[in-house]
């Protein structure tokens, strides 16, 4: 898939010039003359870099840059300021606002391509490091911090699009006994296999994470309560039926599941959703375990 680049300039000729240069490099170009739609467009298109003019009506490029940096769904996209403002003070302003690079007009084709490619390399490396730092070492699922971070981003999206969103909290039943009876290494092997079951039970757009020791969290975008129950039940029964390989033998375990689904119009924060899913999980435990509860 070609990398996407967003170009913003109130002058159509400038826009076309940049577009032609970058299209020759096989990038997928999105362009706009309207500085007020940049943040929304960036969130929607998810470009790998943004080229941003400064002198524009309504919102200038500096204002747009700072709005982009305040938007959680856009702030990691490198911004390259492209401007006829050549004072060093302007360059300082751009970098202070979080711009990645600065190109002075009139533009030079080779310079534009080189600086865009440098921004893309930076972005790719950044994404890779984020990915590495975000995985739980044992299970390969997202770790607690990233699970929460991604959940909050999905919740923002769900509120904006007035869509439903589900958070599921899961906890292995009597896991202490497993450790006591078969040892900690066997426990670790089971955690890995539960993670595999989770990954195989959900869509690629769903977010599975290790919430804590033997607790897992699942974020299901655009999923209402009845579909969430189907997913919960699928996971519950898959765990119940699985024979977990712990070296020279295999054992069976069960898992308890608590669900909270946000309605499309509902306004609720992530902490409250987690709390409600946790309360549902507690209900599943007190009602006998190996259950799915709301
Ligand atoms: P319940 O059904 O009420 O959830 O009982 P439980 O024994 O699973 O619950 P409890 O929270 O008391 O115990 C959780 C256990 O999970 C305790 C801890 O030793 C174990 N555990 C947590 N993290 C890990 C891990 O990374 N590896 C292993 N092997 N065990 C872990
Ligand atoms: Mg301009
Ligand atoms: Mg627990
Ligand atoms: Mg447990």
mmCIF file of C-alpha atoms and ligand atoms in Angstrom:
data_model
loop_
_atom_site.group_PDB
_atom_site.id
_atom_site.type_symbol
_atom_site.label_atom_id
_atom_site.label_comp_id
_atom_site.label_asym_id
_atom_site.label_seq_id
_atom_site.Cartn_x
_atom_site.Cartn_y
_atom_site.Cartn_z
ATOM 1 C CA UNK A 1 0.000 0.000 0.000
ATOM 2 C CA UNK A 2 1.306 3.423 -0.930
ATOM 3 C CA UNK A 3 2.010 5.842 1.882
ATOM 4 C CA UNK A 4 -0.501 8.653 2.234
ATOM 5 C CA UNK A 5 0.542 12.288 2.336
ATOM 6 C CA UNK A 6 -1.741 15.202 3.148
ATOM 7 C CA UNK A 7 -0.915 18.552 1.500
ATOM 8 C CA UNK A 8 -2.442 21.809 2.717
ATOM 9 C CA UNK A 9 -2.069 25.145 0.885
ATOM 10 C CA UNK A 10 -4.645 27.863 0.231
ATOM 11 C CA UNK A 11 -3.106 28.460 -3.205
ATOM 12 C CA UNK A 12 -4.273 25.908 -5.784
ATOM 13 C CA UNK A 13 -1.136 26.281 -7.916
ATOM 14 C CA UNK A 14 1.145 25.554 -4.973
ATOM 15 C CA UNK A 15 -1.011 22.597 -4.105
ATOM 16 C CA UNK A 16 -0.866 21.198 -7.633
ATOM 17 C CA UNK A 17 2.907 21.671 -7.805
ATOM 18 C CA UNK A 18 3.515 19.744 -4.572
ATOM 19 C CA UNK A 19 0.997 17.133 -5.625
ATOM 20 C CA UNK A 20 2.745 16.528 -8.954
ATOM 21 C CA UNK A 21 6.139 16.226 -7.318
ATOM 22 C CA UNK A 22 4.941 13.702 -4.746
ATOM 23 C CA UNK A 23 2.708 11.706 -7.054
ATOM 24 C CA UNK A 24 5.777 10.984 -9.161
ATOM 25 C CA UNK A 25 7.168 9.259 -6.068
ATOM 26 C CA UNK A 26 4.126 6.983 -5.879
ATOM 27 C CA UNK A 27 2.619 8.467 -2.747
ATOM 28 C CA UNK A 28 -1.118 8.570 -2.327
ATOM 29 C CA UNK A 29 -1.917 12.276 -2.112
ATOM 30 C CA UNK A 30 -4.732 14.006 -0.263
ATOM 31 C CA UNK A 31 -4.904 17.757 -0.779
ATOM 32 C CA UNK A 32 -6.946 20.625 0.607
ATOM 33 C CA UNK A 33 -7.028 24.429 0.351
ATOM 34 C CA UNK A 34 -9.200 24.671 3.465
ATOM 35 C CA UNK A 35 -7.152 24.977 6.657
ATOM 36 C CA UNK A 36 -10.223 24.449 8.839
ATOM 37 C CA UNK A 37 -10.688 20.842 7.705
ATOM 38 C CA UNK A 38 -7.098 19.671 8.191
ATOM 39 C CA UNK A 39 -7.491 18.108 11.640
ATOM 40 C CA UNK A 40 -10.619 16.137 10.670
ATOM 41 C CA UNK A 41 -9.008 15.051 7.423
ATOM 42 C CA UNK A 42 -5.838 13.945 9.233
ATOM 43 C CA UNK A 43 -7.872 11.851 11.668
ATOM 44 C CA UNK A 44 -9.852 10.276 8.830
ATOM 45 C CA UNK A 45 -7.076 9.699 6.271
ATOM 46 C CA UNK A 46 -4.238 8.919 8.740
ATOM 47 C CA UNK A 47 -1.470 10.234 6.480
ATOM 48 C CA UNK A 48 2.168 9.367 7.239
ATOM 49 C CA UNK A 49 3.130 13.044 6.857
ATOM 50 C CA UNK A 50 1.460 16.427 6.428
ATOM 51 C CA UNK A 51 2.817 19.282 4.304
ATOM 52 C CA UNK A 52 1.438 22.503 5.716
ATOM 53 C CA UNK A 53 1.454 26.034 4.299
ATOM 54 C CA UNK A 54 1.583 28.872 6.859
ATOM 55 C CA UNK A 55 -0.109 31.927 5.320
ATOM 56 C CA UNK A 56 -3.738 30.867 4.911
ATOM 57 C CA UNK A 57 -7.091 32.511 5.701
ATOM 58 C CA UNK A 58 -9.098 31.700 8.869
ATOM 59 C CA UNK A 59 -6.502 29.388 10.449
ATOM 60 C CA UNK A 60 -2.842 29.863 9.585
ATOM 61 C CA UNK A 61 -0.456 26.907 9.379
ATOM 62 C CA UNK A 62 0.943 27.518 12.872
ATOM 63 C CA UNK A 63 -2.549 27.372 14.356
ATOM 64 C CA UNK A 64 -3.314 24.211 12.392
ATOM 65 C CA UNK A 65 -0.047 22.665 13.562
ATOM 66 C CA UNK A 66 -0.867 23.285 17.194
ATOM 67 C CA UNK A 67 -4.402 21.904 16.732
ATOM 68 C CA UNK A 68 -2.924 18.776 15.177
ATOM 69 C CA UNK A 69 -0.581 18.359 18.145
ATOM 70 C CA UNK A 70 -3.543 18.627 20.549
ATOM 71 C CA UNK A 71 -5.509 15.919 18.719
ATOM 72 C CA UNK A 72 -4.619 12.461 20.123
ATOM 73 C CA UNK A 73 -5.548 10.774 16.838
ATOM 74 C CA UNK A 74 -3.268 13.038 14.778
ATOM 75 C CA UNK A 75 -0.434 14.236 16.980
ATOM 76 C CA UNK A 76 2.059 11.543 15.962
ATOM 77 C CA UNK A 77 1.916 12.478 12.275
ATOM 78 C CA UNK A 78 5.031 14.470 11.291
ATOM 79 C CA UNK A 79 4.195 17.963 10.054
ATOM 80 C CA UNK A 80 6.429 19.643 7.475
ATOM 81 C CA UNK A 81 5.875 23.381 7.305
ATOM 82 C CA UNK A 82 6.162 24.686 3.726
ATOM 83 C CA UNK A 83 6.257 28.479 3.692
ATOM 84 C CA UNK A 84 7.409 31.711 2.110
ATOM 85 C CA UNK A 85 8.035 33.041 5.629
ATOM 86 C CA UNK A 86 11.772 32.863 5.834
ATOM 87 C CA UNK A 87 12.581 34.595 9.139
ATOM 88 C CA UNK A 88 14.440 32.398 11.596
ATOM 89 C CA UNK A 89 11.828 33.407 14.167
ATOM 90 C CA UNK A 90 9.143 31.693 12.049
ATOM 91 C CA UNK A 91 11.253 28.572 11.837
ATOM 92 C CA UNK A 92 11.606 28.649 15.623
ATOM 93 C CA UNK A 93 7.841 29.038 16.020
ATOM 94 C CA UNK A 94 7.243 26.029 13.784
ATOM 95 C CA UNK A 95 9.601 23.756 15.719
ATOM 96 C CA UNK A 96 8.284 25.041 19.069
ATOM 97 C CA UNK A 97 4.794 24.027 17.948
ATOM 98 C CA UNK A 98 6.009 20.510 17.237
ATOM 99 C CA UNK A 99 6.656 20.653 13.488
ATOM 100 C CA UNK A 100 9.003 17.950 12.236
ATOM 101 C CA UNK A 101 10.637 19.959 9.439
ATOM 102 C CA UNK A 102 10.581 23.275 7.605
ATOM 103 C CA UNK A 103 10.772 23.936 3.866
ATOM 104 C CA UNK A 104 11.175 27.446 2.451
ATOM 105 C CA UNK A 105 9.330 28.521 -0.686
ATOM 106 C CA UNK A 106 9.999 28.668 -3.571
ATOM 107 C CA UNK A 107 10.235 24.938 -3.218
ATOM 108 C CA UNK A 108 12.899 22.738 -4.721
ATOM 109 C CA UNK A 109 11.677 19.377 -5.999
ATOM 110 C CA UNK A 110 14.579 17.304 -4.736
ATOM 111 C CA UNK A 111 14.480 19.020 -1.354
ATOM 112 C CA UNK A 112 10.754 18.348 -0.947
ATOM 113 C CA UNK A 113 11.137 14.674 -1.812
ATOM 114 C CA UNK A 114 14.159 14.245 0.461
ATOM 115 C CA UNK A 115 12.506 15.909 3.437
ATOM 116 C CA UNK A 116 9.254 14.015 2.962
ATOM 117 C CA UNK A 117 11.133 10.719 2.784
ATOM 118 C CA UNK A 118 13.078 11.620 5.911
ATOM 119 C CA UNK A 119 9.791 12.341 7.733
ATOM 120 C CA UNK A 120 8.400 8.991 6.574
ATOM 121 C CA UNK A 121 11.489 7.138 7.819
ATOM 122 C CA UNK A 122 11.093 8.858 11.176
ATOM 123 C CA UNK A 123 7.404 7.947 11.335
ATOM 124 C CA UNK A 124 8.069 4.304 10.432
ATOM 125 C CA UNK A 125 10.748 4.028 13.121
ATOM 126 C CA UNK A 126 8.516 5.744 15.657
ATOM 127 C CA UNK A 127 5.674 3.341 14.862
ATOM 128 C CA UNK A 128 8.008 0.367 15.220
ATOM 129 C CA UNK A 129 9.321 1.522 18.604
ATOM 130 C CA UNK A 130 5.795 2.222 19.825
ATOM 131 C CA UNK A 131 4.777 -1.256 18.693
ATOM 132 C CA UNK A 132 7.761 -2.851 20.492
ATOM 133 C CA UNK A 133 7.205 -0.905 23.693
ATOM 134 C CA UNK A 134 3.520 -1.698 23.630
ATOM 135 C CA UNK A 135 3.601 -5.488 23.663
ATOM 136 C CA UNK A 136 3.392 -7.675 26.729
ATOM 137 C CA UNK A 137 6.531 -9.847 26.776
ATOM 138 C CA UNK A 138 4.829 -13.103 27.785
ATOM 139 C CA UNK A 139 1.675 -13.104 25.668
ATOM 140 C CA UNK A 140 2.488 -10.731 22.795
ATOM 141 C CA UNK A 141 -0.790 -8.906 23.438
ATOM 142 C CA UNK A 142 -0.853 -5.145 24.045
ATOM 143 C CA UNK A 143 0.381 -4.279 27.522
ATOM 144 C CA UNK A 144 -1.742 -2.465 30.076
ATOM 145 C CA UNK A 145 -0.597 1.042 29.111
ATOM 146 C CA UNK A 146 -1.251 0.594 25.407
ATOM 147 C CA UNK A 147 -4.516 -1.231 25.946
ATOM 148 C CA UNK A 148 -5.769 1.810 27.868
ATOM 149 C CA UNK A 149 -4.298 4.240 25.344
ATOM 150 C CA UNK A 150 -5.913 2.477 22.372
ATOM 151 C CA UNK A 151 -9.174 2.096 24.272
ATOM 152 C CA UNK A 152 -9.273 5.844 24.890
ATOM 153 C CA UNK A 153 -8.648 6.535 21.216
ATOM 154 C CA UNK A 154 -11.459 4.158 20.205
ATOM 155 C CA UNK A 155 -13.758 5.825 22.722
ATOM 156 C CA UNK A 156 -13.032 9.241 21.188
ATOM 157 C CA UNK A 157 -13.851 7.829 17.757
ATOM 158 C CA UNK A 158 -17.019 6.144 19.025
ATOM 159 C CA UNK A 159 -18.226 9.379 20.603
ATOM 160 C CA UNK A 160 -17.476 11.346 17.462
ATOM 161 C CA UNK A 161 -19.205 8.827 15.186
ATOM 162 C CA UNK A 162 -21.977 8.081 17.688
ATOM 163 C CA UNK A 163 -21.234 4.386 17.478
ATOM 164 C CA UNK A 164 -21.359 1.664 20.081
ATOM 165 C CA UNK A 165 -18.195 0.378 21.757
ATOM 166 C CA UNK A 166 -17.572 -2.553 24.069
ATOM 167 C CA UNK A 167 -15.006 -3.193 26.780
ATOM 168 C CA UNK A 168 -14.640 -6.774 28.015
ATOM 169 C CA UNK A 169 -12.741 -7.748 31.158
ATOM 170 C CA UNK A 170 -11.698 -11.373 31.620
ATOM 171 C CA UNK A 171 -10.092 -13.254 34.492
ATOM 172 C CA UNK A 172 -8.975 -16.871 34.596
ATOM 173 C CA UNK A 173 -10.820 -18.916 37.216
ATOM 174 C CA UNK A 174 -8.873 -20.346 40.167
ATOM 175 C CA UNK A 175 -5.582 -19.545 38.502
ATOM 176 C CA UNK A 176 -3.754 -19.580 41.821
ATOM 177 C CA UNK A 177 -4.579 -23.290 42.094
ATOM 178 C CA UNK A 178 -3.113 -23.911 38.621
ATOM 179 C CA UNK A 179 0.141 -22.295 39.737
ATOM 180 C CA UNK A 180 0.083 -24.173 43.037
ATOM 181 C CA UNK A 181 -0.630 -27.537 41.427
ATOM 182 C CA UNK A 182 1.422 -27.346 38.231
ATOM 183 C CA UNK A 183 3.957 -24.587 38.855
ATOM 184 C CA UNK A 184 4.429 -21.053 37.647
ATOM 185 C CA UNK A 185 5.912 -22.093 34.286
ATOM 186 C CA UNK A 186 2.792 -24.103 33.503
ATOM 187 C CA UNK A 187 0.782 -21.020 34.488
ATOM 188 C CA UNK A 188 2.790 -18.935 32.042
ATOM 189 C CA UNK A 189 2.171 -21.457 29.239
ATOM 190 C CA UNK A 190 -1.540 -21.235 29.905
ATOM 191 C CA UNK A 191 -1.501 -17.435 29.810
ATOM 192 C CA UNK A 192 0.144 -17.598 26.363
ATOM 193 C CA UNK A 193 -2.465 -20.017 25.073
ATOM 194 C CA UNK A 194 -5.349 -17.961 26.461
ATOM 195 C CA UNK A 195 -3.879 -14.983 24.590
ATOM 196 C CA UNK A 196 -3.883 -17.053 21.383
ATOM 197 C CA UNK A 197 -7.518 -17.986 21.911
ATOM 198 C CA UNK A 198 -8.380 -14.310 22.393
ATOM 199 C CA UNK A 199 -6.551 -13.259 19.248
ATOM 200 C CA UNK A 200 -8.229 -15.999 17.238
ATOM 201 C CA UNK A 201 -11.687 -15.143 18.574
ATOM 202 C CA UNK A 202 -11.778 -11.479 17.551
ATOM 203 C CA UNK A 203 -11.520 -9.327 14.417
ATOM 204 C CA UNK A 204 -8.281 -7.628 13.438
ATOM 205 C CA UNK A 205 -9.819 -4.240 14.288
ATOM 206 C CA UNK A 206 -10.473 -5.405 17.869
ATOM 207 C CA UNK A 207 -7.888 -4.681 20.551
ATOM 208 C CA UNK A 208 -6.776 -7.431 22.927
ATOM 209 C CA UNK A 209 -4.494 -6.681 25.849
ATOM 210 C CA UNK A 210 -3.113 -8.132 29.056
ATOM 211 C CA UNK A 211 -4.806 -5.975 31.659
ATOM 212 C CA UNK A 212 -2.872 -7.456 34.580
ATOM 213 C CA UNK A 213 -1.477 -10.794 35.800
ATOM 214 C CA UNK A 214 -4.154 -13.242 34.606
ATOM 215 C CA UNK A 215 -6.643 -10.609 33.535
ATOM 216 C CA UNK A 216 -7.261 -9.654 29.934
ATOM 217 C CA UNK A 217 -9.017 -6.669 28.396
ATOM 218 C CA UNK A 218 -10.724 -6.535 25.033
ATOM 219 C CA UNK A 219 -11.919 -3.456 23.149
ATOM 220 C CA UNK A 220 -14.514 -4.084 20.447
ATOM 221 C CA UNK A 221 -15.182 -1.032 18.260
ATOM 222 C CA UNK A 222 -18.657 -0.629 16.771
ATOM 223 C CA UNK A 223 -19.943 -3.554 18.790
ATOM 224 C CA UNK A 224 -23.244 -3.439 20.640
ATOM 225 C CA UNK A 225 -24.172 -5.437 23.686
ATOM 226 C CA UNK A 226 -25.754 -8.395 21.885
ATOM 227 C CA UNK A 227 -22.778 -8.874 19.571
ATOM 228 C CA UNK A 228 -20.447 -8.403 22.531
ATOM 229 C CA UNK A 229 -22.227 -11.237 24.340
ATOM 230 C CA UNK A 230 -21.671 -13.497 21.330
ATOM 231 C CA UNK A 231 -17.951 -12.689 21.391
ATOM 232 C CA UNK A 232 -17.796 -13.208 25.158
ATOM 233 C CA UNK A 233 -19.555 -16.549 24.889
ATOM 234 C CA UNK A 234 -17.296 -17.626 22.016
ATOM 235 C CA UNK A 235 -14.207 -16.914 24.144
ATOM 236 C CA UNK A 236 -15.675 -18.518 27.252
ATOM 237 C CA UNK A 237 -16.518 -21.755 25.453
ATOM 238 C CA UNK A 238 -13.247 -21.816 23.495
ATOM 239 C CA UNK A 239 -11.313 -21.630 26.792
ATOM 240 C CA UNK A 240 -13.533 -24.242 28.439
ATOM 241 C CA UNK A 241 -13.106 -26.688 25.561
ATOM 242 C CA UNK A 242 -9.391 -26.166 25.023
ATOM 243 C CA UNK A 243 -6.806 -28.618 26.305
ATOM 244 C CA UNK A 244 -3.946 -26.424 27.497
ATOM 245 C CA UNK A 245 -0.558 -27.911 26.825
ATOM 246 C CA UNK A 246 1.709 -27.517 29.875
ATOM 247 C CA UNK A 247 4.599 -29.704 28.740
ATOM 248 C CA UNK A 248 4.060 -33.366 29.559
ATOM 249 C CA UNK A 249 0.329 -33.096 30.153
ATOM 250 C CA UNK A 250 -2.646 -30.964 29.235
ATOM 251 C CA UNK A 251 -5.215 -29.420 31.551
ATOM 252 C CA UNK A 252 -8.516 -27.621 31.240
ATOM 253 C CA UNK A 253 -9.399 -24.280 32.764
ATOM 254 C CA UNK A 254 -12.254 -21.790 32.622
ATOM 255 C CA UNK A 255 -12.508 -18.026 32.388
ATOM 256 C CA UNK A 256 -15.015 -15.489 33.724
ATOM 257 C CA UNK A 257 -16.056 -12.561 31.570
ATOM 258 C CA UNK A 258 -17.598 -9.148 32.304
ATOM 259 C CA UNK A 259 -18.946 -6.898 29.550
ATOM 260 C CA UNK A 260 -19.827 -3.249 29.303
ATOM 261 C CA UNK A 261 -21.156 -1.845 26.017
ATOM 262 C CA UNK A 262 -21.578 1.863 25.422
ATOM 263 C CA UNK A 263 -24.746 2.823 23.519
ATOM 264 C CA UNK A 264 -24.242 5.000 20.405
ATOM 265 C CA UNK A 265 -25.535 8.175 22.101
ATOM 266 C CA UNK A 266 -24.097 7.459 25.529
ATOM 267 C CA UNK A 267 -21.362 9.666 26.942
ATOM 268 C CA UNK A 268 -19.140 7.764 29.374
ATOM 269 C CA UNK A 269 -15.414 7.846 30.090
ATOM 270 C CA UNK A 270 -12.947 4.973 29.815
ATOM 271 C CA UNK A 271 -12.451 4.567 33.574
ATOM 272 C CA UNK A 272 -16.189 4.223 34.135
ATOM 273 C CA UNK A 273 -16.497 1.662 31.313
ATOM 274 C CA UNK A 274 -13.655 -0.400 32.780
ATOM 275 C CA UNK A 275 -15.224 -0.156 36.226
ATOM 276 C CA UNK A 276 -18.572 -1.427 34.918
ATOM 277 C CA UNK A 277 -16.930 -4.288 33.000
ATOM 278 C CA UNK A 278 -15.032 -5.147 36.173
ATOM 279 C CA UNK A 279 -18.269 -5.141 38.178
ATOM 280 C CA UNK A 280 -19.808 -7.489 35.598
ATOM 281 C CA UNK A 281 -16.741 -9.721 35.923
ATOM 282 C CA UNK A 282 -17.191 -9.759 39.692
ATOM 283 C CA UNK A 283 -20.802 -10.800 39.121
ATOM 284 C CA UNK A 284 -19.604 -13.653 36.882
ATOM 285 C CA UNK A 285 -17.259 -14.786 39.659
ATOM 286 C CA UNK A 286 -19.885 -14.663 42.406
ATOM 287 C CA UNK A 287 -22.506 -16.347 40.195
ATOM 288 C CA UNK A 288 -20.295 -19.418 39.876
ATOM 289 C CA UNK A 289 -17.440 -18.537 37.408
ATOM 290 C CA UNK A 290 -17.068 -19.804 33.799
ATOM 291 C CA UNK A 291 -19.774 -17.273 32.905
ATOM 292 C CA UNK A 292 -20.386 -14.148 30.853
ATOM 293 C CA UNK A 293 -22.173 -11.288 32.639
ATOM 294 C CA UNK A 294 -23.226 -7.723 31.820
HETATM 295 P P1 LIG B 1 -10.534 -16.322 40.805
HETATM 296 O O1 LIG B 1 -11.310 -17.388 40.152
HETATM 297 O O2 LIG B 1 -11.289 -15.639 41.883
HETATM 298 O O3 LIG B 1 -10.036 -15.333 39.794
HETATM 299 O O4 LIG B 1 -9.281 -17.013 41.498
HETATM 300 P P2 LIG B 1 -7.762 -16.819 41.125
HETATM 301 O O5 LIG B 1 -6.972 -17.814 41.880
HETATM 302 O O6 LIG B 1 -7.556 -16.834 39.654
HETATM 303 O O7 LIG B 1 -7.554 -15.323 41.558
HETATM 304 P P3 LIG B 1 -6.415 -14.523 42.244
HETATM 305 O O8 LIG B 1 -6.520 -13.100 41.783
HETATM 306 O O9 LIG B 1 -6.453 -14.755 43.709
HETATM 307 O O10 LIG B 1 -5.058 -15.123 41.692
HETATM 308 C C1 LIG B 1 -4.499 -14.772 40.510
HETATM 309 C C2 LIG B 1 -3.254 -15.565 40.357
HETATM 310 O O11 LIG B 1 -2.681 -15.333 39.094
HETATM 311 C C3 LIG B 1 -2.218 -15.206 41.376
HETATM 312 C C4 LIG B 1 -0.939 -15.176 40.602
HETATM 313 O O12 LIG B 1 0.006 -16.053 41.118
HETATM 314 C C5 LIG B 1 -1.316 -15.613 39.219
HETATM 315 N N1 LIG B 1 -0.578 -14.874 38.207
HETATM 316 C C6 LIG B 1 -0.646 -13.556 37.928
HETATM 317 N N2 LIG B 1 0.221 -13.235 36.935
HETATM 318 C C7 LIG B 1 0.835 -14.391 36.579
HETATM 319 C C8 LIG B 1 1.856 -14.726 35.629
HETATM 320 O O13 LIG B 1 2.365 -13.879 34.884
HETATM 321 N N3 LIG B 1 2.226 -16.021 35.534
HETATM 322 C C9 LIG B 1 1.678 -16.969 36.331
HETATM 323 N N4 LIG B 1 2.087 -18.218 36.191
HETATM 324 N N5 LIG B 1 0.750 -16.688 37.242
HETATM 325 C C10 LIG B 1 0.324 -15.430 37.376
HETATM 326 MG MG1 LIG B 2 -0.658 30.428 1.646
HETATM 327 MG MG1 LIG B 3 -7.328 -11.833 39.015
HETATM 328 MG MG1 LIG B 4 -8.437 -15.285 38.518
#
